[in-house]
Coordinates of C-alpha atoms and ligand atoms in Angstrom, one line a residue:
X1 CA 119.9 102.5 123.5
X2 CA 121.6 99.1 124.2
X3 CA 124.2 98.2 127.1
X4 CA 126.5 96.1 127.5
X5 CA 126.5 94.2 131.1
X6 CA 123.4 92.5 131.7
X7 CA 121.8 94.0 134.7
X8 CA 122.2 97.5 133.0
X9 CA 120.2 96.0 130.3
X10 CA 117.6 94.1 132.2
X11 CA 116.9 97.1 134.1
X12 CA 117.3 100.6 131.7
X13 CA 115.7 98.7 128.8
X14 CA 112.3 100.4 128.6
X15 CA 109.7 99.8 125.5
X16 CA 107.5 102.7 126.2
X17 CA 106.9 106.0 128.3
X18 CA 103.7 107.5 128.2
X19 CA 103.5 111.7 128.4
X20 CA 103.0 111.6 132.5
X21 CA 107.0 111.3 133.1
X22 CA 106.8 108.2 135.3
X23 CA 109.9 106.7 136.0
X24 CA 108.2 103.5 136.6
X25 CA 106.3 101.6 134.4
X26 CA 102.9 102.1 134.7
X27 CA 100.1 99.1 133.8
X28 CA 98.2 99.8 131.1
X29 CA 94.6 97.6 131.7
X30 CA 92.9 98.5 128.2
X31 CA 91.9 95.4 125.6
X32 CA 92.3 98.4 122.9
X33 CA 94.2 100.8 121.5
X34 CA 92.7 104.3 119.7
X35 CA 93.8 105.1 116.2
X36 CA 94.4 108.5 115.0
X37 CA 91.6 108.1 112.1
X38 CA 91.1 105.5 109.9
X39 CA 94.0 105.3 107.7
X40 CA 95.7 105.0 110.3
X41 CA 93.9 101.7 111.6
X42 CA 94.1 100.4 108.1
X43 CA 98.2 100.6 108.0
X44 CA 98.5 99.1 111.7
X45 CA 96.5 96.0 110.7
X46 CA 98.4 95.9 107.4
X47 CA 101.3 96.1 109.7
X48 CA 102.8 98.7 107.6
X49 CA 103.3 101.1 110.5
X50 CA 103.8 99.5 114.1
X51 CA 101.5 100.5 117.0
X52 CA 98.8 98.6 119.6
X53 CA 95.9 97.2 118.3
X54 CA 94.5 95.3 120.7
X55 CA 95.9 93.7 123.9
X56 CA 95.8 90.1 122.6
X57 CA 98.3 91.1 120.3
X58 CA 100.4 93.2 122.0
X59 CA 100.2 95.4 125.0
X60 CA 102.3 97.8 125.9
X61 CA 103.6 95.8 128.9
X62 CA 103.9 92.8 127.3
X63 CA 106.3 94.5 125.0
X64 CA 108.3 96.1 127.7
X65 CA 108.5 92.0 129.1
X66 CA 109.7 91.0 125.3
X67 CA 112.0 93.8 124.7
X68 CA 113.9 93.1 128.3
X69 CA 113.9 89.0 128.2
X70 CA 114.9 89.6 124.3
X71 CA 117.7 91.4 125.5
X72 CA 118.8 89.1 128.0
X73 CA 118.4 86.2 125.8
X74 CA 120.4 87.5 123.0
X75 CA 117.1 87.1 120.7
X76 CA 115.8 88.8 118.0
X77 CA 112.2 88.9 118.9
X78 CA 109.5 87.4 120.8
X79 CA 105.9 86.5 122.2
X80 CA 104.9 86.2 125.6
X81 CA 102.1 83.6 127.2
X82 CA 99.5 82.9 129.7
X83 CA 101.6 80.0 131.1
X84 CA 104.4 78.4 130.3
X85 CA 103.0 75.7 129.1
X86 CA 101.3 78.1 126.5
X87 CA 104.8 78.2 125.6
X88 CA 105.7 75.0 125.7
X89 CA 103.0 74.6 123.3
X90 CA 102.4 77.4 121.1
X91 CA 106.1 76.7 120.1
X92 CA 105.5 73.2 118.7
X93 CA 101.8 73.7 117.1
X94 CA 102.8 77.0 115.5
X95 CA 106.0 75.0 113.7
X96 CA 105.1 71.7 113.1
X97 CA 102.4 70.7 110.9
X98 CA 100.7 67.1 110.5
X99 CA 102.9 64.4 109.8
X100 CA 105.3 65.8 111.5
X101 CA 108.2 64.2 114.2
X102 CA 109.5 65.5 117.2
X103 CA 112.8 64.5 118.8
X104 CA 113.1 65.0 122.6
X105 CA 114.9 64.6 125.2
X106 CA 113.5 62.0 127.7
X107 CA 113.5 64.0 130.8
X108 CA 110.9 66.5 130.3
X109 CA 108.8 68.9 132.8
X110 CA 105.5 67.2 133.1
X111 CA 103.3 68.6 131.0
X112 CA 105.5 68.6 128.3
X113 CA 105.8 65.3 127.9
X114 CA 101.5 64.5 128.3
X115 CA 101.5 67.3 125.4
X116 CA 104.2 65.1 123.2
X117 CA 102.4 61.7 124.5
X118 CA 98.8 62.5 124.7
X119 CA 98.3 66.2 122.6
X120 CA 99.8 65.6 119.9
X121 CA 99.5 62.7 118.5
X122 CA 95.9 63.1 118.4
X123 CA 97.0 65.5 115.2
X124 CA 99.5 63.1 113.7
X125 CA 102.7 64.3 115.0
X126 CA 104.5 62.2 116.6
X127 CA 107.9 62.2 119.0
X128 CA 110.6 59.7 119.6
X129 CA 112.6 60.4 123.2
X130 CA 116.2 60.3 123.1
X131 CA 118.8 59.4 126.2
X132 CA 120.9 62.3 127.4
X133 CA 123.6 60.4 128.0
X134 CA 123.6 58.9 124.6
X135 CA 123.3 61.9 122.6
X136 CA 126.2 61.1 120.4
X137 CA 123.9 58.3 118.9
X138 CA 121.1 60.8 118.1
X139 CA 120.9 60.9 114.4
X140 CA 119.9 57.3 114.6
X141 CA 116.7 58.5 116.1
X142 CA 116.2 61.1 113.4
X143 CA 113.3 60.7 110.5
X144 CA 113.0 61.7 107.0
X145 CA 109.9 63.9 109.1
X146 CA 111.7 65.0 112.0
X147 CA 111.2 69.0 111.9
X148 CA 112.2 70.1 115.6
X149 CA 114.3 69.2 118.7
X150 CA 113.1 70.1 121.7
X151 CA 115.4 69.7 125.2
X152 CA 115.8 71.4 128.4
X153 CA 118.8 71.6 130.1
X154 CA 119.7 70.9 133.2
X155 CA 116.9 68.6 133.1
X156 CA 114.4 68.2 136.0
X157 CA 114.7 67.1 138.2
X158 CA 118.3 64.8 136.7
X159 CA 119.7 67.9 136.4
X160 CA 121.6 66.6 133.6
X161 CA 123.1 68.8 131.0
X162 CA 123.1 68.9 127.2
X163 CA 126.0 70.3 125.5
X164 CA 124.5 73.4 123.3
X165 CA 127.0 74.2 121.1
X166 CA 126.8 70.1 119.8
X167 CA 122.9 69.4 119.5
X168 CA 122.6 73.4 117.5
X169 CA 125.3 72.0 115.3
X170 CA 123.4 68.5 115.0
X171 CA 120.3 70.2 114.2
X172 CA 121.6 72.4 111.6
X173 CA 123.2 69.3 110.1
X174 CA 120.1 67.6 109.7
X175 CA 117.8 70.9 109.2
X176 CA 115.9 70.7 112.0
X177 CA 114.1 73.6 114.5
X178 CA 115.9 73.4 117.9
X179 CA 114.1 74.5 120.4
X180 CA 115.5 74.9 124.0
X181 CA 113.4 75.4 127.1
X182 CA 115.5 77.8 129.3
X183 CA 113.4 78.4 132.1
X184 CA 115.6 76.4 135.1
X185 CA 118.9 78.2 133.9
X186 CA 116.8 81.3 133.3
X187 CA 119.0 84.1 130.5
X188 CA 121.4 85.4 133.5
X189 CA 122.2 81.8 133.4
X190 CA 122.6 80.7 129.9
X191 CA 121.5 81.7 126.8
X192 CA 121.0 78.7 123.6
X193 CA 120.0 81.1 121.4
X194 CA 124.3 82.1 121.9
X195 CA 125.0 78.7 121.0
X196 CA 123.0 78.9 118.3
X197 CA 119.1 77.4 119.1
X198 CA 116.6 78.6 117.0
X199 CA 114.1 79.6 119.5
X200 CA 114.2 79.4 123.9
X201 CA 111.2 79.7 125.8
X202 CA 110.2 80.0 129.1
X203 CA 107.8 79.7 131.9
X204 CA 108.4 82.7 133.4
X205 CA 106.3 82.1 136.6
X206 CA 109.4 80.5 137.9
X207 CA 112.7 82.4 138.5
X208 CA 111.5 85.0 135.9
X209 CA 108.8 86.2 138.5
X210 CA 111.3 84.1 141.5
X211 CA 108.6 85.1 144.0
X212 CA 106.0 82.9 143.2
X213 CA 103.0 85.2 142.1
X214 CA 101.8 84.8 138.3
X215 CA 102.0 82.9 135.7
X216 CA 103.7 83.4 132.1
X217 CA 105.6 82.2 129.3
X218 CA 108.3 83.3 126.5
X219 CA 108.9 82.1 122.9
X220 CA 111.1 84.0 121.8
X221 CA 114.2 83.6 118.9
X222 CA 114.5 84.7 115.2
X223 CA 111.8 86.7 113.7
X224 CA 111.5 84.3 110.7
X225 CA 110.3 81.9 112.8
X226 CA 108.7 84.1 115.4
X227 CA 106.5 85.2 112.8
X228 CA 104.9 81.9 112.4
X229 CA 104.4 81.5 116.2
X230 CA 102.6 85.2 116.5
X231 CA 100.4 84.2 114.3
X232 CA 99.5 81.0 115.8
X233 CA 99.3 83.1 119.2
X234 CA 97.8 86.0 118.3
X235 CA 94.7 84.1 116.7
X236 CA 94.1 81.0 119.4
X237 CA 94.2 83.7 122.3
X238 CA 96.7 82.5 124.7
X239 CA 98.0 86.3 125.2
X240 CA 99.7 87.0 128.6
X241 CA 97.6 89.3 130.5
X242 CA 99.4 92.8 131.5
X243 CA 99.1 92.7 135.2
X244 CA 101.5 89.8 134.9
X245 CA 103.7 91.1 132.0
X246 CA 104.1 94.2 134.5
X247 CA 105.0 92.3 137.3
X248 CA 107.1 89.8 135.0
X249 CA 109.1 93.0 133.2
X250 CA 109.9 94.9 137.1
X251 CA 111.2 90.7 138.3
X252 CA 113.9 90.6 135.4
X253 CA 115.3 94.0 137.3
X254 CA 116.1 91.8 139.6
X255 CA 116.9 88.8 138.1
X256 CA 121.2 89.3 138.2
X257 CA 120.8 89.7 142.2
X258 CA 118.5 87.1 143.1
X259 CA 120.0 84.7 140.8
X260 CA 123.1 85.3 142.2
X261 CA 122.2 84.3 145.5
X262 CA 119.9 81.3 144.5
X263 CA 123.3 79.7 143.0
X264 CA 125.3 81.2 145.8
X265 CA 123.0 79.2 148.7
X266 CA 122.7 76.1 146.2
X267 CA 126.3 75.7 145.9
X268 CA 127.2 76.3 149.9
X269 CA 124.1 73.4 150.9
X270 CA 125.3 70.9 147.9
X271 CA 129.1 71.4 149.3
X272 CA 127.7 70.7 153.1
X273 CA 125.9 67.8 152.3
X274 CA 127.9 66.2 149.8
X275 CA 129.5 63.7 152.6
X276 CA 126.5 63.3 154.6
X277 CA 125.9 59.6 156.1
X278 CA 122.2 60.2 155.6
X279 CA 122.9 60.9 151.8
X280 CA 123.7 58.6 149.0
X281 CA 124.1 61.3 146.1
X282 CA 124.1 64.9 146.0
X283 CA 123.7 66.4 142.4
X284 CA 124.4 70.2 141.3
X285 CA 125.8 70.9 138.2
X286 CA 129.1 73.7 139.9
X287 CA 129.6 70.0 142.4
X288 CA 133.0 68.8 140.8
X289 CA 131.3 65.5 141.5
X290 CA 128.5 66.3 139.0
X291 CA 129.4 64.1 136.0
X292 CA 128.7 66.9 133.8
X293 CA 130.9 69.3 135.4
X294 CA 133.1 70.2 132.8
X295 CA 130.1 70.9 130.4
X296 CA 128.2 72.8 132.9
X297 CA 131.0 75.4 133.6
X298 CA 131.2 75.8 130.1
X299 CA 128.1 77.1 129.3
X300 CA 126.8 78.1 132.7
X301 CA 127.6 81.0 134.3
X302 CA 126.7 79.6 137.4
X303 CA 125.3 76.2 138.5
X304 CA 121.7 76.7 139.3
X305 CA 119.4 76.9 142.2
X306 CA 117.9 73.5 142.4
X307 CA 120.0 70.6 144.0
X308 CA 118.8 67.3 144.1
X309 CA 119.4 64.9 147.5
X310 CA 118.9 61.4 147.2
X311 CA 118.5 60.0 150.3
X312 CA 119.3 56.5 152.1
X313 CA 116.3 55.0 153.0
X314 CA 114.7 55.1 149.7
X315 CA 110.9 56.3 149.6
X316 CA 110.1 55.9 152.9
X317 CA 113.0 58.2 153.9
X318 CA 111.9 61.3 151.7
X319 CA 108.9 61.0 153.0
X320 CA 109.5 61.1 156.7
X321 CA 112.3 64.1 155.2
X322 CA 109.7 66.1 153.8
X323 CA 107.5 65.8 157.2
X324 CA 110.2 66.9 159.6
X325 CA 111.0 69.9 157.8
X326 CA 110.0 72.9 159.7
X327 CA 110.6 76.3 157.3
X328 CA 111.2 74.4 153.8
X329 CA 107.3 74.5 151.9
X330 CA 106.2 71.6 150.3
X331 CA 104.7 73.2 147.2
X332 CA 104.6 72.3 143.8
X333 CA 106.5 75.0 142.1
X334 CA 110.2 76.1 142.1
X335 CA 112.3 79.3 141.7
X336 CA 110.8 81.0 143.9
X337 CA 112.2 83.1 147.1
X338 CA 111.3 81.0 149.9
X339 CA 113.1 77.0 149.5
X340 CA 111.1 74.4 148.3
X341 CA 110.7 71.0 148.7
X342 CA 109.4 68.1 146.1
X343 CA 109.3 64.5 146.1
X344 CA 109.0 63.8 142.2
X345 CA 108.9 60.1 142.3
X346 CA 105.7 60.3 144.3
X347 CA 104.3 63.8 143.1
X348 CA 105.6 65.7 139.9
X349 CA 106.7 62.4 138.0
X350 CA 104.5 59.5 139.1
X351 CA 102.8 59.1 136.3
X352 CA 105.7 57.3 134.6
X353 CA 106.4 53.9 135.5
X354 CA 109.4 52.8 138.3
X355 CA 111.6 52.2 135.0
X356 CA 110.7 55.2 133.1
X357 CA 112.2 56.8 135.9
X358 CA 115.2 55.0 137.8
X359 CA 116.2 55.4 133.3
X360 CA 116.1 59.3 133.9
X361 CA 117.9 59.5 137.2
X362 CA 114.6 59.8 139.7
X363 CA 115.0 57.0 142.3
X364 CA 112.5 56.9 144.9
X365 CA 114.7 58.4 147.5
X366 CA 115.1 61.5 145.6
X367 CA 114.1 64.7 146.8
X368 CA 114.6 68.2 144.8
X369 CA 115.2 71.3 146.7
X370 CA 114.4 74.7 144.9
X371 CA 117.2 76.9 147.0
X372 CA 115.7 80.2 148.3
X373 CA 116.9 83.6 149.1
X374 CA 117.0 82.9 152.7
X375 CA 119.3 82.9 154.9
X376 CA 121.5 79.7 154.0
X377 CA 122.8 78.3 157.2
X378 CA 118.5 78.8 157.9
X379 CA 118.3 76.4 155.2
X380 CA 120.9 74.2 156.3
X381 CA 119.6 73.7 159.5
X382 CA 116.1 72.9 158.7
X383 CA 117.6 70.1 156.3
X384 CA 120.0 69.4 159.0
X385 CA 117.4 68.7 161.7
X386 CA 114.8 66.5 159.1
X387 CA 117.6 64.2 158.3
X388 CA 118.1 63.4 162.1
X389 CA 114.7 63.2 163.0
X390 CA 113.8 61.2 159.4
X391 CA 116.7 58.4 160.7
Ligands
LIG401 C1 107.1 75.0 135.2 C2 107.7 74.6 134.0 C3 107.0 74.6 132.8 C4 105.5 75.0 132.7 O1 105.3 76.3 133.1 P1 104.0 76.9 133.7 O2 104.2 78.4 133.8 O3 103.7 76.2 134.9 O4 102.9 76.6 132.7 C5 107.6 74.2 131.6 N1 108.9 73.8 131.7 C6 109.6 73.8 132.8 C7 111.1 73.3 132.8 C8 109.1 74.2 134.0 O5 109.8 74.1 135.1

């Protein structure tokens, strides 16, 4: 049975129900599966009947996670992950082959880019980083080897958006595999597969869990191409375990509500702060100030839950921010329910050089806030009270 408003779906869509008449999901901790005799066994691993082998291929909770994210996504199919960056990952050695070129967009999460800069190049495939803001001159970056684009948008922490409808259209134009990493808009969000990428991933241990308890990742997209990437999964072992896929399937329940109020908060604190005198720049994509504005109402039904502050004072400033605050954690990972703070020149992004940075929009007086679920004037006063004692 499908429906048709999201929550209904992210919550009624169940894979399996055993013969105990739970109304909740229950975990199902076994590495195996039984077969009725052997014929059976033979036509499950000649995947001419479908069924549980064994849990690195699929679990039954794992497949209630696919089935709901797949949903949400507007996908066809899916595999789930350890990590996200067993996403990240699995969805660019699964696809790409030696020889091989990657096109990116510079602003990457971290690990991403040290997979594209130190991973993969060991095996011959290399990557050329393209600007954001000069994605109209793209197909001068683009190789007779180029296979895949990879992006994420809104970046981190820029938060600068890519227009999804253009760069699907771009890579079918020049046959590539676009691959969009959708984990800081999260499906309730947005949805590239809509605008026509070929596969989305995830690391679900951010606003997928939003409580900041385990770790996972998504690939998910058009079983063509999934096909390739379960293969690649199923036999290097990366296999989400089903503790977390339990944990990950009962979160995107409640994925509509909490985002709701994630973008709700992020808006009201970007809108307080926006004329601050201890504040050069607020950023949030639903900020009419937000050069990208336009773009990210388009394809975003709302505007996020991270903000970015840069602050006068430079990194000195931030620092003496980050100090004062009281209730805000300094912590490094995002989307969850209590507000975080991070200092990416300094922490998450200081392996690139001053240059590499100030060219993707991270100036040392730039702090990124991961809006809670807490009470929001709560939030505004901690931030409130940091700026005056940080003066
Ligand atoms: C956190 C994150 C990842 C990596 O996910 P893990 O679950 O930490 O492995 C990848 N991409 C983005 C955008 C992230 O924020």
């Amino acid at each position: 049975m499908s429906y048709k408003n999201f929550e209904t779906q992210a919550i009624r869509i169940a894979d399996s129900a055993s013969d105990q008449r739970e109304h909740s999901a229950p975990i199902y901790l076994s590495s195996s599966f039984v077969f009725d005799s052997a014929e059976q066994a033979r036509q499950m691993f000649a995947d001419e009947i479908p069924g549980n082998i064994y849990s690195r291929y699929a679990n039954p909770n794992t497949s209630d996670l696919i089935s709901k994210v797949c949903a949400a996504e507007g996908t066809e199919t899916g595999v789930s992950t350890a990590s996200g960056m067993a996403a990240m990952f699995g969805s660019m050695a699964a696809l790409l082959s030696q020889g091989d070129h990657i096109l990116a967009s510079r602003s990457l999460f971290g690990s991403t880019h040290q997979l594209l800069t130190r991973v993969f190049p060991k095996w011959g495939i290399d990557h050329t980083y393209g600007d954001i803001v000069d994605i109209a001159n793209w197909d001068k970056l683009v190789r007779p080897n180029t296979k895949m684009i990879f992006i994420e948008t809104p970046s981190n922490p820029g938060l600068e958006i890519i227009d999804l409808g253009y760069i699907a259209d771009f890579a079918n134009a020049h046959n590539l595999i676009l691959v969009v990493d959708n984990c800081f808009a999260t499906p309730y969000l947005q949805q590239p597969a809509k605008w026509g990428a070929h596969i989305v991933t995830h690391s679900a241990t951010k606003y997928i869990d939003g409580q900041g308890r385990v770790l996972g990742g998504l690939i998910l997209g058009k079983k063509e191409l999934i096909d390739d990437v379960q293969f690649f999964m199923r036999h290097t072992g990366p296999s989400l375990s089903p503790f977390n896929a339990w944990v990950l399937a009962k979160s995107m329940e409640t994925l509509a509500v909490r985002m709701d109020r994630h973008c709700e908060n992020a808006l009201k604190i970007a809108e307080y702060f926006q004329h601050s005198q201890d504040i050069e720049t607020v950023k949030y994509p639903f900020l009419p100030s937000h050069p990208q504005y336009d773009l990210a109402k388009k394809q975003m039904r709302h505007g996020g839950g991270i903000i970015t502050l840069t602050l006068k004072g430079g990194l000195n400033r931030a620092q003496k921010f980050i100090d004062q605050l009281q209730m805000i954690t300094v912590t490094a990972n995002l989307g969850d329910s209590r507000s975080i703070i991070t200092h990416p020149a300094s922490t998450t992004h200081s392996k690139l050089t001053e240059e590499e940075r100030e060219r993707v929009g991270i100036h040392n007086g730039l702090v990124r806030l991961s809006v809670g679920l807490e009470h929001v004037d709560d939030i505004i006063g901690d931030i409130e009270k940091a700026l005056v004692l940080s003066r």
